[in-house]
Amino acid sequence: MIQGITIYHFLIVSTLMFFIGVMGFIIRQNLITILLSIELILNSVVINFLVFNRFLYPDQLQGHFFGLFIVGVAAAEASVAIALIINIYRRIQNIDTDEVNEMKF
Amino acid sequence: MVDFSYTFLIPLIPLVVFLITGLLGMKWKPMVSGIIGTVGLLIAWLLSLYTGYEYFLAHTVEHYQTIIPINMLWLSFTNSLQIHMGVLIDPISVLMLIVVTTISLMAHMYSLGYMKGETGFARYYAFLSLFTFSMLGLVLSTNIFQMYIFWELVGASSFLLIGFYYTKPSAVAAAKKAFIVTRFADFGFLVGILVLSFLTRTFDFSKLTEPGTTIFASSAGVTFMGVSALSWAMSLIFIGGAGKSAMFPFHIWLPDAMEGPTPVSSLIHAATMVVAGVYLVARLFPIYHFQTPQVLIMIGYVGGFTSLFAAIIAMTQFDIKRVLAYSTLSQIGYMMVGLGVSGFGGDHGLGYMAGMFHLFTHSMFKALLFLGAGSIIHAVHSNEMKDMGGLRKYMPITHITFLTACLAISGVPPFAGFFSKDEILAAALESNKLLYWTEYITAGLTSFYIFRLYFRIFWGKNTDYGHHTPHESPWVMTVPLIFLALGSAFGGWIPFHDFVTPDLAPMVHKMEWLDTIPSVLIGLVGIFAAWYLYKKESSRPKAVVDFLGNLHTWAYHKFYIDEIYLFITRKIMFGMIATGIAWFDRHIVDGFMFGVADVTMALSGKIKKFQSGNLQEYAFVYVAGALALVLTLLYVFVK
């Protein structure tokens, strides 16, 4: 156990990460940055899983497994998202969300 | 007495001819349609003459019967609202049968020559047959609704025939004008029929005109705007009659209707259709006389005014067909006066008898005048008096027959017009001095304008016709002229008072020969004036015109009635009322609908921003909502 560092410190970090991710998702224009923001959100959740597992049920491993699982899914999701972004870029030479509105209305 | 049930054939034959020539006429040589039409009408004419003989002459009776040989149920709406179609035989319908078939036969025969080589010859004969069918159906109607239907059919066939030369804009305009003006008047007729039948619960003439009938008792107290409802009904019905008979102020369509072929003018716009209004008043005469005498007096005044007014205009016109058109108006006015001043029963029915008598003689001499005019136009290829003159040498038969008609209309004894016109004057003298003097003056004007026409066509200057010398018309055209001339010359000797009276009983009436002297004199004065002015080409007419000044100008422009109509329709109705209504429609009615649409569009324009498709915005809303929810819950529970 790391001395002097309580569960709250971890949760504060993960909450900050989560809201930074949400903020980034909402305000950024660039699709790659949005993807990064989504990764931030996912990873803040992964931290939560690990921290709760570690502090509340130290003798079990479900949280760790979930964490690994989310990392795996996040990698797959990132690859799909990047494939989409590349295709959009090929089509309109741009990856700003304001420009990707061809199918609006 | 024979059964008159065969009379339904009389209108049916022209209908069958209309269907045959109308459907198949295109495939045949044109003349075949003409001959079928003429032969069909000849049969109808013979049947009519036989009917007249059987009804009037074969049996001496004290009192003529109203016979309804056929009356079948046609439309049955409810038990109380049923409309029949049938045939009604009484003195005036038999009289009209003979008049209509005679004139129609003459027009059919005459047209064989006059319309020869025209495009649409078969169509022309089909329309003529349609008209004859409608007119015969009208006069034989057993009820007022049947009459209304045939009335409209007559109007429609008149429209078709006026617009026969449908490539000529003026003919199209004239046809439209005639149709709109008469339709407008017919609206009054229809409303009148509805009110009358609502009050009396019947359409049948035999019930409506039965002397001493009690069906009007229930309507005694019903008034509208201070006038009894029955008076309104009868006035409105008269408006319909005034439209068809071209009484002032509905007279404007008739002079323009002369755009049609001349035999059509002769048949429809002089002898038969335009007297439908007179026939209508005569048909409903017992109602007018017993129930609404004030309306009958009004009819007399309308007729008197129209006759004087039209005679004044006729004196100034130069188109020969227009002169005759205004003359027709004037003479129909005479008939209306005859009916308007008439009483009922015995000697008091003189005006009625004289009106119908004048209808008969007028149809003869006016048809003759028109057919003669047609013959002249055929020879000279112009309607204008200035292109004519000295024609008596080229067209002897036309000349003599035309002169007969002129003498007849002027009331020179012993020609037909003398008897009928004089009896109208005698009837007017007894009951209404004002109308008597109006008609007396009109008689003088009549003989003046008709002899002005005569002298300018057949005497006057010797126009140089160049290489195209006018020639007499072929025999198919001159035979009707001669026949009608005989009718105009001797028609007056028919003892009409034995046949046609309001109470259906022969009238004991002796002509007062001495009383006729003033009316003959004024006729002769008119003829003399015309002779003095127009016998030879001179400066005298011009001097008279200069002397009259504005008076002549007004009359020449038909007292600007057409302009007044145009002013009312264009400026006031189209210009002011219609523009206002159109503005209301475009801005208020449409504006409301556009407003609803605009508000919806604007609202949806605002709302659609919510559905931007921009995931980031959705996420923002979602997160903001979630945060708000969490904060609210925290605030509620944690505190």
XYZ file of C-alpha atoms in Angstrom:
744
model
C 0.000 0.000 0.000
C 1.343 3.391 -0.880
C 1.629 5.348 2.361
C -0.252 8.633 2.703
C -2.190 8.197 -0.455
C -5.828 7.458 0.225
C -8.595 6.266 -2.105
C -9.764 9.884 -2.387
C -6.590 11.008 -4.084
C -7.050 8.351 -6.710
C -10.703 9.230 -7.155
C -9.891 12.933 -7.490
C -7.403 12.145 -10.253
C -9.837 9.867 -12.068
C -12.664 12.413 -11.728
C -10.414 15.145 -13.122
C -9.457 12.864 -16.001
C -13.086 12.049 -16.623
C -14.195 15.663 -16.782
C -11.198 16.721 -18.809
C -12.208 13.956 -21.223
C -15.819 15.096 -21.278
C -14.738 18.696 -21.757
C -12.439 17.714 -24.560
C -15.154 15.642 -26.179
C -17.555 18.564 -26.123
C -15.363 21.467 -27.127
C -12.646 20.130 -29.385
C -13.114 20.239 -33.124
C -10.520 17.810 -34.232
C -11.748 14.237 -34.472
C -8.374 12.838 -33.312
C -8.460 15.003 -30.197
C -12.019 13.855 -29.554
C -10.813 10.292 -29.812
C -8.100 11.116 -27.293
C -10.704 12.605 -24.991
C -12.736 9.429 -25.206
C -9.584 7.494 -24.253
C -9.205 9.776 -21.251
C -12.767 9.011 -20.152
C -12.257 5.297 -20.583
C -8.995 5.349 -18.715
C -10.468 7.311 -15.838
C -13.046 4.559 -15.563
C -10.317 1.941 -15.655
C -8.590 3.761 -12.762
C -11.809 3.678 -10.821
C -12.182 -0.033 -11.360
C -8.658 -0.716 -10.219
C -8.830 1.608 -7.215
C -12.099 0.239 -5.965
C -10.873 -3.296 -6.396
C -7.651 -2.522 -4.603
C -9.161 -0.595 -1.684
C -12.435 -2.367 -1.126
C -11.833 -6.016 -2.114
C -8.072 -6.513 -1.975
C -8.318 -10.278 -2.223
C -10.319 -10.358 -5.468
C -9.425 -9.581 -9.114
C -12.607 -8.730 -10.958
C -11.716 -5.037 -11.157
C -8.370 -5.837 -12.725
C -9.970 -8.027 -15.302
C -12.436 -5.354 -16.143
C -9.625 -2.890 -16.483
C -7.747 -5.141 -18.884
C -10.924 -5.819 -20.772
C -11.647 -2.089 -21.184
C -8.105 -1.438 -22.410
C -8.576 -4.171 -25.010
C -11.913 -2.815 -26.146
C -10.548 0.726 -26.174
C -7.741 -0.382 -28.485
C -10.236 -1.990 -30.859
C -12.489 1.051 -30.690
C -9.581 3.375 -31.371
C -8.604 1.406 -34.434
C -12.168 1.538 -35.799
C -12.462 5.245 -35.014
C -9.142 6.019 -36.681
C -10.170 4.008 -39.734
C -13.329 6.120 -39.971
C -11.381 9.316 -39.491
C -8.949 8.347 -42.250
C -11.821 7.665 -44.603
C -13.419 11.013 -43.777
C -10.091 12.699 -44.369
C -9.752 11.017 -47.759
C -13.149 12.241 -48.749
C -13.027 15.871 -47.627
C -9.418 16.495 -46.695
C -10.538 17.658 -43.284
C -11.339 16.171 -39.932
C -12.977 19.121 -38.210
C -16.403 18.255 -36.830
C -17.848 21.501 -38.235
C -16.891 20.377 -41.711
C -18.210 16.849 -41.327
C -21.869 17.815 -41.618
C -22.755 16.496 -45.018
C -25.454 14.180 -43.677
C -27.001 16.733 -41.366
C -30.743 17.349 -41.979
C -112.358 16.188 -80.511
C -109.164 14.401 -81.413
C -106.690 13.256 -78.877
C -103.747 15.629 -79.057
C -101.234 13.106 -77.774
C -99.407 13.123 -81.111
C -98.271 16.691 -80.389
C -95.234 15.440 -78.475
C -93.837 14.583 -81.902
C -93.664 18.247 -82.847
C -90.720 19.065 -80.576
C -89.348 15.538 -80.838
C -88.741 15.655 -84.593
C -86.300 18.594 -84.423
C -84.548 16.878 -81.498
C -84.040 13.708 -83.531
C -82.879 15.797 -86.480
C -80.465 17.610 -84.198
C -79.000 14.337 -82.958
C -78.718 12.873 -86.439
C -77.209 15.901 -88.149
C -75.113 16.796 -85.149
C -73.556 13.344 -84.874
C -73.409 12.251 -88.479
C -73.549 15.523 -90.407
C -69.780 15.719 -90.739
C -69.670 12.550 -92.784
C -72.225 13.617 -95.379
C -72.282 16.212 -98.067
C -73.313 19.445 -96.342
C -76.551 19.801 -98.274
C -77.857 16.467 -96.920
C -78.019 17.862 -93.374
C -79.818 20.930 -94.652
C -82.397 18.883 -96.470
C -82.945 16.520 -93.526
C -83.433 19.515 -91.246
C -85.846 21.221 -93.621
C -87.884 18.101 -94.292
C -88.063 17.267 -90.578
C -89.324 20.720 -89.869
C -91.797 20.530 -92.710
C -93.372 17.516 -90.962
C -93.433 19.378 -87.654
C -94.985 22.361 -89.416
C -97.730 20.261 -90.979
C -98.449 18.662 -87.613
C -98.663 22.115 -86.042
C -101.027 23.345 -88.709
C -103.156 20.255 -88.201
C -103.150 20.904 -84.461
C -104.191 24.485 -85.069
C -106.960 23.380 -87.388
C -108.227 20.766 -84.944
C -108.038 23.066 -81.989
C -109.439 26.269 -83.399
C -111.455 25.479 -86.464
C -112.698 21.906 -86.500
C -115.160 22.348 -83.670
C -116.980 25.474 -82.706
C -116.822 25.836 -78.961
C -117.992 28.398 -76.461
C -114.910 28.034 -74.381
C -111.512 26.658 -75.385
C -110.241 23.857 -73.215
C -106.774 23.587 -71.768
C -105.724 20.118 -72.785
C -102.812 18.226 -71.295
C -102.498 15.084 -73.406
C -99.190 14.026 -71.919
C -97.745 14.769 -68.531
C -95.232 12.236 -67.315
C -93.366 12.323 -64.069
C -89.814 13.336 -64.771
C -88.110 14.105 -61.471
C -89.540 12.920 -58.196
C -87.713 14.384 -55.246
C -90.308 14.029 -52.538
C -94.024 13.451 -52.487
C -94.664 17.173 -52.628
C -91.805 18.156 -54.945
C -92.298 16.465 -58.276
C -91.469 17.807 -61.682
C -93.349 16.716 -64.746
C -92.613 16.893 -68.446
C -95.525 17.154 -70.734
C -97.462 18.874 -73.441
C -100.006 21.574 -72.792
C -102.401 22.622 -75.509
C -104.258 25.878 -75.155
C -104.821 28.829 -77.500
C -101.509 30.586 -76.928
C -99.414 27.430 -77.088
C -101.085 26.404 -80.352
C -100.536 29.916 -81.668
C -96.867 29.746 -80.720
C -96.544 26.272 -82.237
C -97.690 27.635 -85.553
C -95.539 30.764 -85.322
C -92.390 28.904 -84.312
C -92.667 26.098 -86.847
C -93.628 28.481 -89.666
C -90.782 30.917 -89.107
C -88.370 28.108 -88.405
C -89.340 26.331 -91.611
C -88.839 29.552 -93.549
C -85.440 30.099 -91.933
C -84.415 26.489 -92.646
C -85.396 26.751 -96.264
C -83.868 30.195 -96.694
C -80.608 29.039 -95.157
C -80.239 26.374 -97.835
C -79.440 29.243 -100.156
C -78.014 31.794 -97.770
C -75.538 29.532 -96.010
C -74.541 27.548 -99.075
C -70.837 26.859 -99.114
C -70.240 28.089 -95.571
C -67.967 25.955 -93.449
C -69.939 24.240 -90.720
C -73.127 23.953 -92.736
C -74.135 20.706 -90.983
C -73.328 22.196 -87.596
C -75.476 25.179 -88.459
C -78.470 22.986 -89.247
C -77.920 20.918 -86.126
C -78.009 24.084 -84.027
C -81.093 25.368 -85.821
C -82.862 22.102 -85.053
C -81.730 22.253 -81.440
C -83.119 25.738 -81.165
C -86.424 24.742 -82.739
C -86.709 21.782 -80.381
C -86.035 23.978 -77.341
C -88.461 26.662 -78.427
C -91.238 24.158 -79.121
C -90.581 22.491 -75.777
C -90.804 25.903 -74.146
C -94.166 26.776 -75.622
C -95.637 23.356 -74.869
C -94.485 23.294 -71.236
C -97.030 22.120 -68.714
C -95.239 23.568 -65.742
C -93.004 26.467 -65.018
C -89.995 24.309 -64.231
C -90.143 22.520 -67.562
C -90.415 25.936 -69.130
C -87.318 27.076 -67.270
C -85.322 24.125 -68.563
C -86.308 24.771 -72.154
C -85.802 28.462 -71.521
C -82.156 27.782 -70.738
C -81.834 25.430 -73.701
C -83.125 28.207 -75.924
C -80.537 30.533 -74.436
C -77.772 28.009 -75.025
C -78.742 27.380 -78.649
C -79.001 31.125 -79.189
C -75.470 31.435 -77.805
C -74.238 28.735 -80.187
C -75.856 30.369 -83.188
C -74.760 33.928 -82.429
C -71.255 32.602 -82.094
C -71.559 30.484 -85.232
C -68.673 32.356 -86.865
C -66.518 31.515 -83.890
C -63.317 32.645 -85.538
C -64.606 36.221 -85.608
C -63.831 38.004 -82.321
C -66.877 40.277 -82.549
C -69.197 37.266 -82.929
C -67.611 35.557 -79.953
C -67.972 38.714 -77.876
C -71.603 39.112 -78.947
C -72.395 35.493 -78.071
C -70.833 35.903 -74.664
C -72.666 39.156 -74.080
C -76.029 37.656 -75.024
C -75.446 34.641 -72.834
C -74.257 36.577 -69.799
C -76.998 39.201 -69.956
C -79.789 36.666 -70.396
C -78.283 34.344 -67.785
C -78.176 37.239 -65.375
C -81.876 37.870 -66.007
C -82.641 34.146 -65.816
C -81.265 34.152 -62.320
C -84.170 36.430 -61.439
C -86.491 34.029 -63.230
C -85.212 31.073 -61.218
C -85.536 32.881 -57.909
C -89.028 33.957 -58.939
C -89.972 30.361 -59.762
C -88.671 29.173 -56.429
C -90.544 31.833 -54.474
C -93.739 31.310 -56.449
C -93.663 27.553 -56.084
C -92.773 27.846 -52.429
C -95.822 30.014 -51.868
C -98.214 27.933 -53.954
C -96.705 24.449 -53.608
C -97.078 23.758 -57.302
C -95.322 24.259 -60.601
C -98.271 23.478 -62.833
C -99.568 26.223 -65.080
C -103.042 24.716 -65.049
C -103.209 25.025 -61.260
C -101.521 28.413 -61.122
C -103.635 30.096 -63.757
C -106.986 28.561 -62.943
C -109.465 31.433 -62.512
C -110.731 31.752 -58.960
C -107.996 29.536 -57.603
C -107.344 29.566 -53.881
C -103.706 28.519 -53.857
C -102.603 32.105 -53.377
C -104.640 32.531 -50.213
C -101.868 31.179 -47.989
C -99.367 33.715 -49.301
C -101.604 36.734 -48.740
C -99.847 38.058 -45.665
C -96.281 37.229 -46.646
C -94.331 40.376 -47.355
C -90.725 41.246 -47.949
C -89.454 44.833 -47.657
C -92.988 46.144 -47.639
C -94.000 44.394 -50.871
C -95.898 41.142 -50.939
C -93.795 38.076 -51.617
C -95.996 37.183 -54.560
C -95.268 40.554 -56.166
C -91.574 39.916 -55.708
C -91.926 36.496 -57.284
C -93.872 37.767 -60.262
C -91.509 40.729 -60.740
C -88.512 38.400 -60.669
C -90.163 36.098 -63.173
C -90.761 39.105 -65.367
C -87.072 39.986 -65.100
C -86.361 36.614 -66.686
C -88.849 37.425 -69.425
C -87.356 40.896 -69.838
C -83.903 39.370 -70.292
C -85.030 37.038 -73.045
C -87.252 39.655 -74.646
C -84.509 42.269 -74.386
C -86.596 44.814 -72.491
C -84.805 47.861 -71.143
C -82.322 47.649 -69.375
C -81.495 44.125 -70.609
C -81.787 45.166 -74.253
C -78.054 45.541 -74.817
C -77.462 41.982 -75.988
C -79.945 41.967 -78.869
C -78.319 44.467 -81.269
C -74.977 42.717 -80.808
C -76.619 39.347 -81.441
C -76.876 40.408 -85.090
C -73.348 39.044 -85.476
C -74.967 35.679 -86.111
C -75.999 34.554 -89.582
C -78.982 36.561 -90.827
C -81.530 33.695 -90.903
C -80.657 33.134 -87.253
C -81.369 36.772 -86.505
C -84.634 36.353 -88.313
C -85.679 33.186 -86.525
C -84.329 33.675 -83.036
C -83.687 37.341 -82.516
C -86.777 38.683 -84.207
C -89.615 36.224 -84.438
C -89.456 33.475 -81.859
C -87.010 33.471 -78.988
C -87.258 37.125 -78.108
C -91.033 36.861 -77.783
C -90.552 34.132 -75.157
C -90.793 36.843 -72.512
C -94.120 37.988 -73.944
C -95.277 34.395 -74.015
C -94.213 33.946 -70.397
C -96.221 36.973 -69.282
C -99.193 35.794 -71.334
C -98.900 32.309 -69.872
C -98.959 33.648 -66.311
C -101.389 36.427 -67.162
C -104.163 35.387 -64.742
C -101.698 35.564 -61.836
C -100.437 38.956 -62.940
C -103.931 40.245 -63.407
C -105.651 38.900 -60.305
C -102.841 38.682 -57.775
C -100.305 41.337 -58.673
C -101.931 44.005 -60.880
C -99.262 46.538 -59.946
C -96.582 44.302 -61.476
C -98.646 44.076 -64.651
C -98.775 47.874 -64.838
C -95.013 47.982 -64.363
C -94.648 45.525 -67.261
C -96.708 47.873 -69.378
C -94.461 50.816 -68.522
C -91.277 48.864 -69.151
C -92.680 47.836 -72.540
C -93.770 51.377 -73.366
C -90.431 52.897 -72.429
C -88.484 50.255 -74.353
C -90.580 50.716 -77.466
C -90.061 54.485 -77.567
C -86.408 54.310 -76.562
C -85.554 51.661 -79.154
C -87.478 53.432 -81.903
C -85.456 56.609 -81.307
C -82.182 54.678 -81.543
C -83.381 52.816 -84.633
C -83.780 56.124 -86.468
C -80.096 56.917 -86.210
C -78.384 53.608 -86.989
C -76.698 52.811 -90.288
C -76.214 49.056 -90.077
C -79.433 47.646 -91.519
C -79.506 44.671 -89.176
C -79.085 46.958 -86.202
C -81.988 49.099 -87.315
C -84.070 45.952 -87.481
C -82.777 44.803 -84.097
C -83.865 48.036 -82.439
C -87.115 47.813 -84.322
C -87.616 44.360 -82.792
C -87.075 45.780 -79.318
C -89.601 48.458 -80.052
C -92.218 46.021 -81.340
C -91.777 43.645 -78.398
C -92.324 46.684 -76.228
C -95.655 47.052 -78.008
C -96.625 43.510 -77.101
C -95.696 44.111 -73.475
C -97.808 47.245 -73.468
C -100.705 45.235 -74.877
C -100.412 42.743 -72.038
C -99.779 45.451 -69.470
C -102.960 47.364 -70.199
C -105.134 44.315 -70.590
C -108.005 43.279 -68.388
C -109.558 39.864 -68.008
C -112.740 38.543 -69.472
C -114.950 39.750 -72.266
C -113.948 42.974 -73.961
C -111.432 43.784 -71.250
C -109.140 41.111 -72.632
C -108.528 43.228 -75.718
C -104.967 44.153 -74.756
C -104.007 40.523 -74.184
C -105.536 39.498 -77.475
C -103.856 42.407 -79.260
C -100.492 41.602 -77.700
C -100.627 38.009 -78.894
C -101.972 39.140 -82.240
C -99.050 41.520 -82.591
C -96.717 38.695 -81.631
C -98.121 36.713 -84.557
C -98.071 39.494 -87.160
C -94.731 40.813 -85.933
C -93.153 37.398 -86.321
C -94.297 37.400 -89.933
C -93.172 40.841 -90.984
C -90.053 40.998 -88.846
C -88.860 37.610 -90.067
C -89.553 38.882 -93.550
C -87.597 42.085 -92.944
C -84.630 40.129 -91.669
C -84.724 37.579 -94.462
C -85.039 40.447 -96.941
C -82.079 42.150 -95.280
C -80.221 38.841 -95.558
C -81.027 38.706 -99.232
C -79.677 42.250 -99.657
C -76.545 41.501 -97.649
C -76.074 38.352 -99.725
C -76.169 40.479 -102.871
C -74.192 43.538 -101.716
C -71.810 41.871 -99.220
C -72.217 44.671 -96.717
C -74.382 45.540 -93.737
C -73.973 49.271 -94.132
C -76.673 51.458 -95.640
C -74.093 53.649 -97.322
C -73.057 50.740 -99.556
C -76.593 50.360 -100.849
C -79.004 52.394 -102.919
C -81.152 51.953 -105.983
C -81.396 48.218 -105.412
C -85.021 48.030 -106.594
C -83.862 47.525 -110.159
C -81.628 44.585 -109.334
C -83.734 42.712 -106.810
C -87.426 43.013 -107.687
C -88.758 40.189 -105.484
C -86.770 41.274 -102.456
C -87.901 44.824 -103.092
C -91.632 44.037 -103.233
C -91.603 41.683 -100.256
C -89.519 44.125 -98.202
C -91.941 46.898 -99.043
C -94.848 44.703 -97.889
C -93.131 44.181 -94.550
C -92.402 47.908 -94.230
C -96.041 48.738 -94.845
C -97.100 46.066 -92.367
C -94.849 47.351 -89.582
C -95.920 50.930 -90.267
C -99.521 49.997 -89.666
C -100.822 50.895 -93.104
C -104.166 49.215 -93.759
C -104.885 46.545 -94.808
C -101.513 45.004 -93.954
C -101.120 42.752 -90.913
C -99.397 45.217 -88.581
C -102.241 47.668 -88.905
C -104.750 45.392 -87.190
C -102.619 44.233 -84.323
C -100.959 47.569 -83.605
C -104.225 49.392 -83.781
C -105.815 47.062 -81.281
C -102.938 47.560 -78.879
C -103.453 51.301 -79.223
C -107.194 50.896 -78.699
C -106.604 48.834 -75.561
C -104.088 51.394 -74.260
C -106.450 54.263 -74.956
C -109.084 52.652 -72.767
C -106.932 52.070 -69.722
C -103.773 54.170 -69.759
C -103.458 57.493 -71.605
C -99.728 57.855 -70.978
C -98.944 54.524 -72.566
C -101.312 55.331 -75.404
C -99.456 58.513 -76.304
C -96.077 56.809 -75.941
C -97.118 54.087 -78.334
C -98.777 56.598 -80.626
C -95.557 58.553 -81.028
C -93.625 55.307 -81.379
C -95.916 54.305 -84.241
C -94.880 57.442 -86.115
C -91.195 56.869 -85.378
C -91.549 53.242 -86.480
C -92.842 54.103 -89.906
C -90.157 56.774 -90.228
C -87.193 54.531 -89.410
C -88.432 51.604 -91.432
C -89.031 53.722 -94.515
C -85.726 55.492 -94.008
C -84.262 52.003 -94.278
C -86.422 51.172 -97.279
C -85.659 54.338 -99.216
C -81.966 54.214 -98.493
C -81.690 50.617 -99.650
C -83.954 50.528 -102.653
C -84.060 54.163 -103.792
C -81.704 56.997 -102.936
C -78.399 57.320 -104.709
C -77.498 54.954 -107.499
C -74.502 53.273 -106.019
C -71.914 52.083 -108.487
C -71.496 48.391 -107.737
C -68.645 48.029 -110.231
C -68.258 44.726 -111.974
C -70.152 42.946 -109.192
C -73.752 43.753 -110.034
C -76.220 42.737 -107.314
C -78.568 40.002 -108.442
C -81.747 38.475 -107.143
C -81.336 35.586 -104.702
C -82.013 31.957 -105.679
C -85.518 30.525 -105.375
C -84.939 28.784 -102.030
C -84.455 32.266 -100.612
C -87.198 34.086 -102.451
C -89.929 31.499 -101.778
C -89.805 32.092 -97.994
C -89.804 35.822 -98.699
C -92.938 35.523 -100.795
C -94.635 33.238 -98.279
C -93.916 35.601 -95.419
C -94.977 38.564 -97.532
C -98.340 36.900 -97.995
C -98.505 36.407 -94.230
C -97.590 40.048 -93.640
C -100.117 41.248 -96.143
C -103.103 39.143 -95.158
C -102.287 37.905 -91.626
C -104.288 40.742 -90.165
C -107.560 39.359 -91.428
C -107.367 36.360 -89.131
C -110.141 36.873 -86.541
C -107.825 36.613 -83.574
C -110.389 37.663 -81.015
C -112.184 34.425 -81.752
C -109.119 32.422 -80.810
C -106.849 33.993 -78.253
C -108.278 35.640 -75.175
C -107.231 35.568 -71.535
C -110.386 33.738 -70.431
C -110.258 31.300 -73.384
C -113.725 32.348 -74.542
C -114.093 33.963 -77.952
C -114.420 37.699 -77.591
C -117.127 39.767 -79.180
C -115.128 42.598 -80.588
C -115.813 44.938 -83.392
C -113.139 47.070 -84.883
C -113.914 50.771 -84.772
C -112.630 51.845 -88.145
C -113.019 55.524 -87.376
C -110.798 55.239 -84.312
C -107.983 53.921 -86.432
C -107.651 57.116 -88.441
C -105.180 58.897 -86.104
C -102.801 55.963 -85.930
C -102.885 55.482 -89.680
C -102.257 59.183 -90.121
C -99.171 59.245 -87.938
C -97.881 56.219 -89.798
C -98.319 58.053 -93.071
C -96.623 61.140 -91.638
C -93.629 58.987 -90.766
C -93.545 57.485 -94.232
C -93.830 60.907 -95.814
C -91.010 62.286 -93.683
C -88.801 59.391 -94.714
C -89.760 59.899 -98.347
C -88.987 63.606 -98.141
C -85.582 63.038 -96.592
C -84.332 59.917 -98.322
C -86.114 59.497 -101.653
C -83.182 61.054 -103.470
C -79.724 61.725 -102.209
C -79.791 65.236 -100.777
C -78.453 67.408 -98.022
C -81.747 67.280 -96.138
C -80.869 64.460 -93.715
C -77.685 66.266 -92.790
C -79.598 69.461 -92.089
C -81.929 67.559 -89.757
C -78.987 65.936 -87.982
C -77.315 69.328 -87.528
C -80.574 70.749 -86.256
C -80.957 68.019 -83.662
C -77.333 68.322 -82.584
C -76.598 66.482 -79.361
C -79.930 64.715 -79.401
C -78.871 62.881 -82.536
C -75.432 62.131 -81.151
C -76.914 60.568 -78.038
C -79.347 58.461 -80.007
C -76.609 57.464 -82.447
C -74.556 56.223 -79.505
C -77.595 54.341 -78.189
C -77.879 56.735 -75.255
C -74.555 55.370 -73.992
C -76.282 52.446 -72.289
C -73.457 50.102 -73.284
C -70.954 52.569 -71.899
C -72.926 52.785 -68.661
C -72.883 49.012 -68.394
C -69.174 48.977 -69.067
C -68.681 51.715 -66.513
C -70.638 49.767 -63.926
C -68.973 46.442 -64.652
C -65.425 47.593 -65.361
C -64.993 50.618 -63.179
C -67.283 49.943 -60.275
C -67.591 46.177 -60.109
C -64.179 45.128 -61.404
C -62.339 48.316 -60.500
C -63.598 48.980 -57.028
C -65.596 46.138 -55.559
C -63.694 43.289 -57.156
C -60.337 44.895 -56.453
C -61.284 45.302 -52.823
C -62.468 41.736 -52.593
C -59.367 40.512 -54.384
C -57.233 42.495 -51.936
C -59.132 40.945 -49.038
C -58.674 37.502 -50.572
C -54.978 37.934 -51.266
C -54.062 39.664 -48.050
C -56.533 38.601 -45.390
C -57.677 35.113 -46.401
C -54.476 34.047 -48.096
C -52.508 36.112 -45.620
C -53.916 34.133 -42.722
C -52.983 30.843 -44.366
C -49.534 32.142 -45.299
C -49.175 33.399 -41.733
C -49.907 29.971 -40.317
C -47.348 28.476 -42.693
C -44.756 31.144 -41.890
C -45.120 30.698 -38.130
C -44.758 26.933 -38.509
C -41.695 27.362 -40.691
C -40.072 29.835 -38.315
C -40.804 27.676 -35.310
C -39.408 24.578 -36.984
C -36.393 26.633 -38.057
C -35.756 27.309 -34.407
C -36.515 23.799 -33.237
C -34.422 22.066 -35.837
C -31.279 23.500 -34.217
C -31.841 21.002 -31.438
C -31.450 18.197 -33.904
C -28.150 19.445 -35.245
C -26.701 15.995 -35.794
C -23.622 17.311 -33.970
C -22.750 14.668 -31.457
C -20.738 17.060 -29.375
C -23.744 19.184 -28.703
C -25.775 16.167 -27.737
C -23.066 15.137 -25.427
C -22.919 18.568 -23.903
C -26.631 18.578 -23.269
C -26.479 15.104 -21.923
C -23.629 15.824 -19.583
C -25.089 19.117 -18.487
C -28.388 17.397 -17.793
C -26.695 14.604 -15.896
C -24.721 17.087 -13.852
C -27.774 19.128 -13.111
C -29.569 15.989 -12.015
C -26.719 14.892 -9.810
C -26.371 18.318 -8.245
C -30.085 18.498 -7.637
C -30.123 15.092 -5.997
C -27.143 16.017 -3.904
C -28.775 19.232 -2.847
C -32.000 17.433 -1.935
C -30.625 14.409 -0.113
C -27.283 15.429 1.261
C -28.472 18.625 2.861
